[in-house]
PDB file of C-alpha atoms in Angstrom:
ATOM      1  CA  MET Y   1     115.754  93.399  83.605  1.00  0.00           C
ATOM      2  CA  THR Y   2     115.448  96.931  85.302  1.00  0.00           C
ATOM      3  CA  PHE Y   3     113.176  97.718  88.256  1.00  0.00           C
ATOM      4  CA  LYS Y   4     110.328 100.062  87.565  1.00  0.00           C
ATOM      5  CA  ALA Y   5     109.163 102.005  90.996  1.00  0.00           C
ATOM      6  CA  PRO Y   6     105.333 102.192  91.068  1.00  0.00           C
ATOM      7  CA  ALA Y   7     103.694 105.144  90.048  1.00  0.00           C
ATOM      8  CA  HIS Y   8     102.145 105.830  93.444  1.00  0.00           C
ATOM      9  CA  VAL Y   9     103.424 105.089  96.994  1.00  0.00           C
ATOM     10  CA  ALA Y  10     102.629 105.414 100.465  1.00  0.00           C
ATOM     11  CA  LEU Y  11     105.128 107.197 103.032  1.00  0.00           C
ATOM     12  CA  LYS Y  12     104.944 106.200 106.763  1.00  0.00           C
ATOM     13  CA  ILE Y  13     107.136 108.931 108.361  1.00  0.00           C
ATOM     14  CA  LEU Y  14     107.906 108.133 111.736  1.00  0.00           C
ATOM     15  CA  LYS Y  15     108.393 110.694 114.616  1.00  0.00           C
ATOM     16  CA  ALA Y  16     112.056 111.824 115.063  1.00  0.00           C
ATOM     17  CA  ASP Y  17     112.435 110.250 118.485  1.00  0.00           C
ATOM     18  CA  ALA Y  18     110.773 106.782 117.274  1.00  0.00           C
ATOM     19  CA  SER Y  19     113.019 106.608 114.571  1.00  0.00           C
ATOM     20  CA  GLY Y  20     116.169 105.565 116.197  1.00  0.00           C
ATOM     21  CA  ASN Y  21     116.774 101.481 116.559  1.00  0.00           C
ATOM     22  CA  ASN Y  22     113.449 101.270 114.969  1.00  0.00           C
ATOM     23  CA  LYS Y  23     111.939  97.994 115.503  1.00  0.00           C
ATOM     24  CA  GLU Y  24     108.997  98.244 113.021  1.00  0.00           C
ATOM     25  CA  LEU Y  25     111.815  98.333 110.312  1.00  0.00           C
ATOM     26  CA  ALA Y  26     113.776  95.691 111.399  1.00  0.00           C
ATOM     27  CA  MET Y  27     110.514  93.238 111.559  1.00  0.00           C
ATOM     28  CA  LEU Y  28     109.588  94.436 107.955  1.00  0.00           C
ATOM     29  CA  LEU Y  29     113.216  93.688 106.751  1.00  0.00           C
ATOM     30  CA  GLU Y  30     113.010  90.232 108.336  1.00  0.00           C
ATOM     31  CA  LEU Y  31     109.559  89.706 106.666  1.00  0.00           C
ATOM     32  CA  TYR Y  32     111.039  90.157 103.259  1.00  0.00           C
ATOM     33  CA  SER Y  33     114.138  88.035 103.904  1.00  0.00           C
ATOM     34  CA  PRO Y  34     114.736  86.045 100.539  1.00  0.00           C
ATOM     35  CA  ASP Y  35     115.093  82.956 102.695  1.00  0.00           C
ATOM     36  CA  LEU Y  36     111.668  83.057 103.790  1.00  0.00           C
ATOM     37  CA  ASN Y  37     109.395  80.648 101.775  1.00  0.00           C
ATOM     38  CA  HIS Y  38     105.634  80.515 103.193  1.00  0.00           C
ATOM     39  CA  PRO Y  39     102.501  80.772 101.421  1.00  0.00           C
ATOM     40  CA  GLY Y  40     100.956  83.585 103.571  1.00  0.00           C
ATOM     41  CA  LYS Y  41     104.265  85.885 102.424  1.00  0.00           C
ATOM     42  CA  CYS Y  42     102.506  87.544  99.554  1.00  0.00           C
ATOM     43  CA  HIS Y  43      99.510  88.564 101.902  1.00  0.00           C
ATOM     44  CA  ILE Y  44     101.645  90.789 103.906  1.00  0.00           C
ATOM     45  CA  ILE Y  45     102.367  94.220 102.470  1.00  0.00           C
ATOM     46  CA  GLU Y  46     105.924  94.738 101.394  1.00  0.00           C
ATOM     47  CA  LEU Y  47     108.346  97.249 102.380  1.00  0.00           C
ATOM     48  CA  LEU Y  48     109.484  98.790  98.813  1.00  0.00           C
ATOM     49  CA  ASP Y  49     112.278 101.269 100.424  1.00  0.00           C
ATOM     50  CA  TYR Y  50     113.115 103.229 103.348  1.00  0.00           C
ATOM     51  CA  PHE Y  51     115.069 106.201 104.029  1.00  0.00           C
ATOM     52  CA  GLU Y  52     115.968 109.075 106.755  1.00  0.00           C
ATOM     53  CA  HIS Y  53     115.070 112.605 106.317  1.00  0.00           C
ATOM     54  CA  ASP Y  54     116.601 115.173 108.451  1.00  0.00           C
ATOM     55  CA  GLY Y  55     113.931 117.686 109.445  1.00  0.00           C
ATOM     56  CA  PRO Y  56     113.609 120.632 112.107  1.00  0.00           C
ATOM     57  CA  ASN Y  57     112.834 118.345 114.783  1.00  0.00           C
ATOM     58  CA  GLY Y  58     115.290 115.636 114.057  1.00  0.00           C
ATOM     59  CA  THR Y  59     115.864 112.795 111.789  1.00  0.00           C
ATOM     60  CA  HIS Y  60     112.760 110.756 110.767  1.00  0.00           C
ATOM     61  CA  LEU Y  61     112.661 107.589 109.197  1.00  0.00           C
ATOM     62  CA  CYS Y  62     110.681 107.051 106.515  1.00  0.00           C
ATOM     63  CA  LEU Y  63     109.227 103.707 105.047  1.00  0.00           C
ATOM     64  CA  VAL Y  64     107.792 103.296 101.762  1.00  0.00           C
ATOM     65  CA  PHE Y  65     104.928 100.917 100.846  1.00  0.00           C
ATOM     66  CA  PRO Y  66     102.896 100.208  97.675  1.00  0.00           C
ATOM     67  CA  ALA Y  67     100.167 102.479  97.374  1.00  0.00           C
ATOM     68  CA  MET Y  68      96.627 100.545  98.585  1.00  0.00           C
ATOM     69  CA  ILE Y  69      93.527 100.805  96.175  1.00  0.00           C
ATOM     70  CA  SER Y  70      91.390 100.852  99.427  1.00  0.00           C
ATOM     71  CA  ASP Y  71      91.662 100.718 103.099  1.00  0.00           C
ATOM     72  CA  GLY Y  72      89.478  97.731 103.084  1.00  0.00           C
ATOM     73  CA  VAL Y  73      86.459  99.362 104.637  1.00  0.00           C
ATOM     74  CA  GLY Y  74      84.584  98.990 101.171  1.00  0.00           C
ATOM     75  CA  MET Y  75      84.929  95.141 101.362  1.00  0.00           C
ATOM     76  CA  THR Y  76      82.978  95.038 104.538  1.00  0.00           C
ATOM     77  CA  ILE Y  77      80.440  97.741 104.264  1.00  0.00           C
ATOM     78  CA  SER Y  78      78.042  97.029 101.681  1.00  0.00           C
ATOM     79  CA  GLU Y  79      74.301  97.153 101.062  1.00  0.00           C
ATOM     80  CA  ARG Y  80      74.401  93.378 100.120  1.00  0.00           C
ATOM     81  CA  LEU Y  81      75.404  90.285 101.416  1.00  0.00           C
ATOM     82  CA  HIS Y  82      78.821  88.951  99.931  1.00  0.00           C
ATOM     83  CA  GLN Y  83      78.986  85.403  98.317  1.00  0.00           C
ATOM     84  CA  ALA Y  84      80.310  82.751 100.140  1.00  0.00           C
ATOM     85  CA  ALA Y  85      83.355  81.990  97.804  1.00  0.00           C
ATOM     86  CA  TYR Y  86      84.374  85.818  98.457  1.00  0.00           C
ATOM     87  CA  VAL Y  87      84.280  85.605 102.116  1.00  0.00           C
ATOM     88  CA  GLN Y  88      85.997  82.322 102.159  1.00  0.00           C
ATOM     89  CA  ALA Y  89      88.950  83.567  99.812  1.00  0.00           C
ATOM     90  CA  ILE Y  90      89.614  86.557 101.997  1.00  0.00           C
ATOM     91  CA  SER Y  91      89.511  84.564 105.083  1.00  0.00           C
ATOM     92  CA  LYS Y  92      92.107  82.165 103.541  1.00  0.00           C
ATOM     93  CA  GLN Y  93      94.049  84.953 102.847  1.00  0.00           C
ATOM     94  CA  LEU Y  94      94.060  86.685 106.179  1.00  0.00           C
ATOM     95  CA  LEU Y  95      94.939  83.351 108.098  1.00  0.00           C
ATOM     96  CA  LEU Y  96      97.713  82.556 105.598  1.00  0.00           C
ATOM     97  CA  GLY Y  97      99.129  86.156 106.455  1.00  0.00           C
ATOM     98  CA  LEU Y  98      98.573  85.774 110.108  1.00  0.00           C
ATOM     99  CA  ASP Y  99     100.035  82.036 109.963  1.00  0.00           C
ATOM    100  CA  PHE Y 100     103.027  83.490 108.254  1.00  0.00           C
ATOM    101  CA  LEU Y 101     103.543  86.245 110.963  1.00  0.00           C
ATOM    102  CA  HIS Y 102     102.966  83.758 113.803  1.00  0.00           C
ATOM    103  CA  ASN Y 103     105.550  81.032 112.419  1.00  0.00           C
ATOM    104  CA  LEU Y 104     108.234  84.129 112.548  1.00  0.00           C
ATOM    105  CA  GLY Y 105     107.138  84.899 116.303  1.00  0.00           C
ATOM    106  CA  ILE Y 106     105.320  87.853 115.767  1.00  0.00           C
ATOM    107  CA  ILE Y 107     101.801  88.487 116.715  1.00  0.00           C
ATOM    108  CA  HIS Y 108      98.985  91.015 115.382  1.00  0.00           C
ATOM    109  CA  CYS Y 109      97.863  92.831 118.569  1.00  0.00           C
ATOM    110  CA  GLY Y 110      94.284  94.516 118.416  1.00  0.00           C
ATOM    111  CA  ARG Y 111      91.277  93.653 116.167  1.00  0.00           C
ATOM    112  CA  LEU Y 112      91.608  92.234 112.778  1.00  0.00           C
ATOM    113  CA  ALA Y 113      89.943  94.967 110.669  1.00  0.00           C
ATOM    114  CA  PRO Y 114      90.397  96.430 107.155  1.00  0.00           C
ATOM    115  CA  GLY Y 115      93.566  98.901 107.393  1.00  0.00           C
ATOM    116  CA  THR Y 116      95.227  96.831 109.996  1.00  0.00           C
TER     117      THR Y 116
END
């Protein structure tokens, strides 16, 4: 079986001064360790790859993620109310993902909102 890269990806390019000894990269690599088995793991965005790019301002760490269909805002802003089952499903996924992070000693700082 061969790995087929997705047609579209999202890049997060860090500033050169933030690229060395990056804690975010270390955390993302830990999250997808094959030793971790938790039902919330599948609700955390997966780091597909990473690389360094040498530019005029220094070396930048580039993180590669799956492209998202939406930033989530469309799920919350609507002219109509959502069905209870929809709200329950989204809430369950959110809480499973948070529980997975908390079990690893990782906390989410800030408000929980679409795109975060």
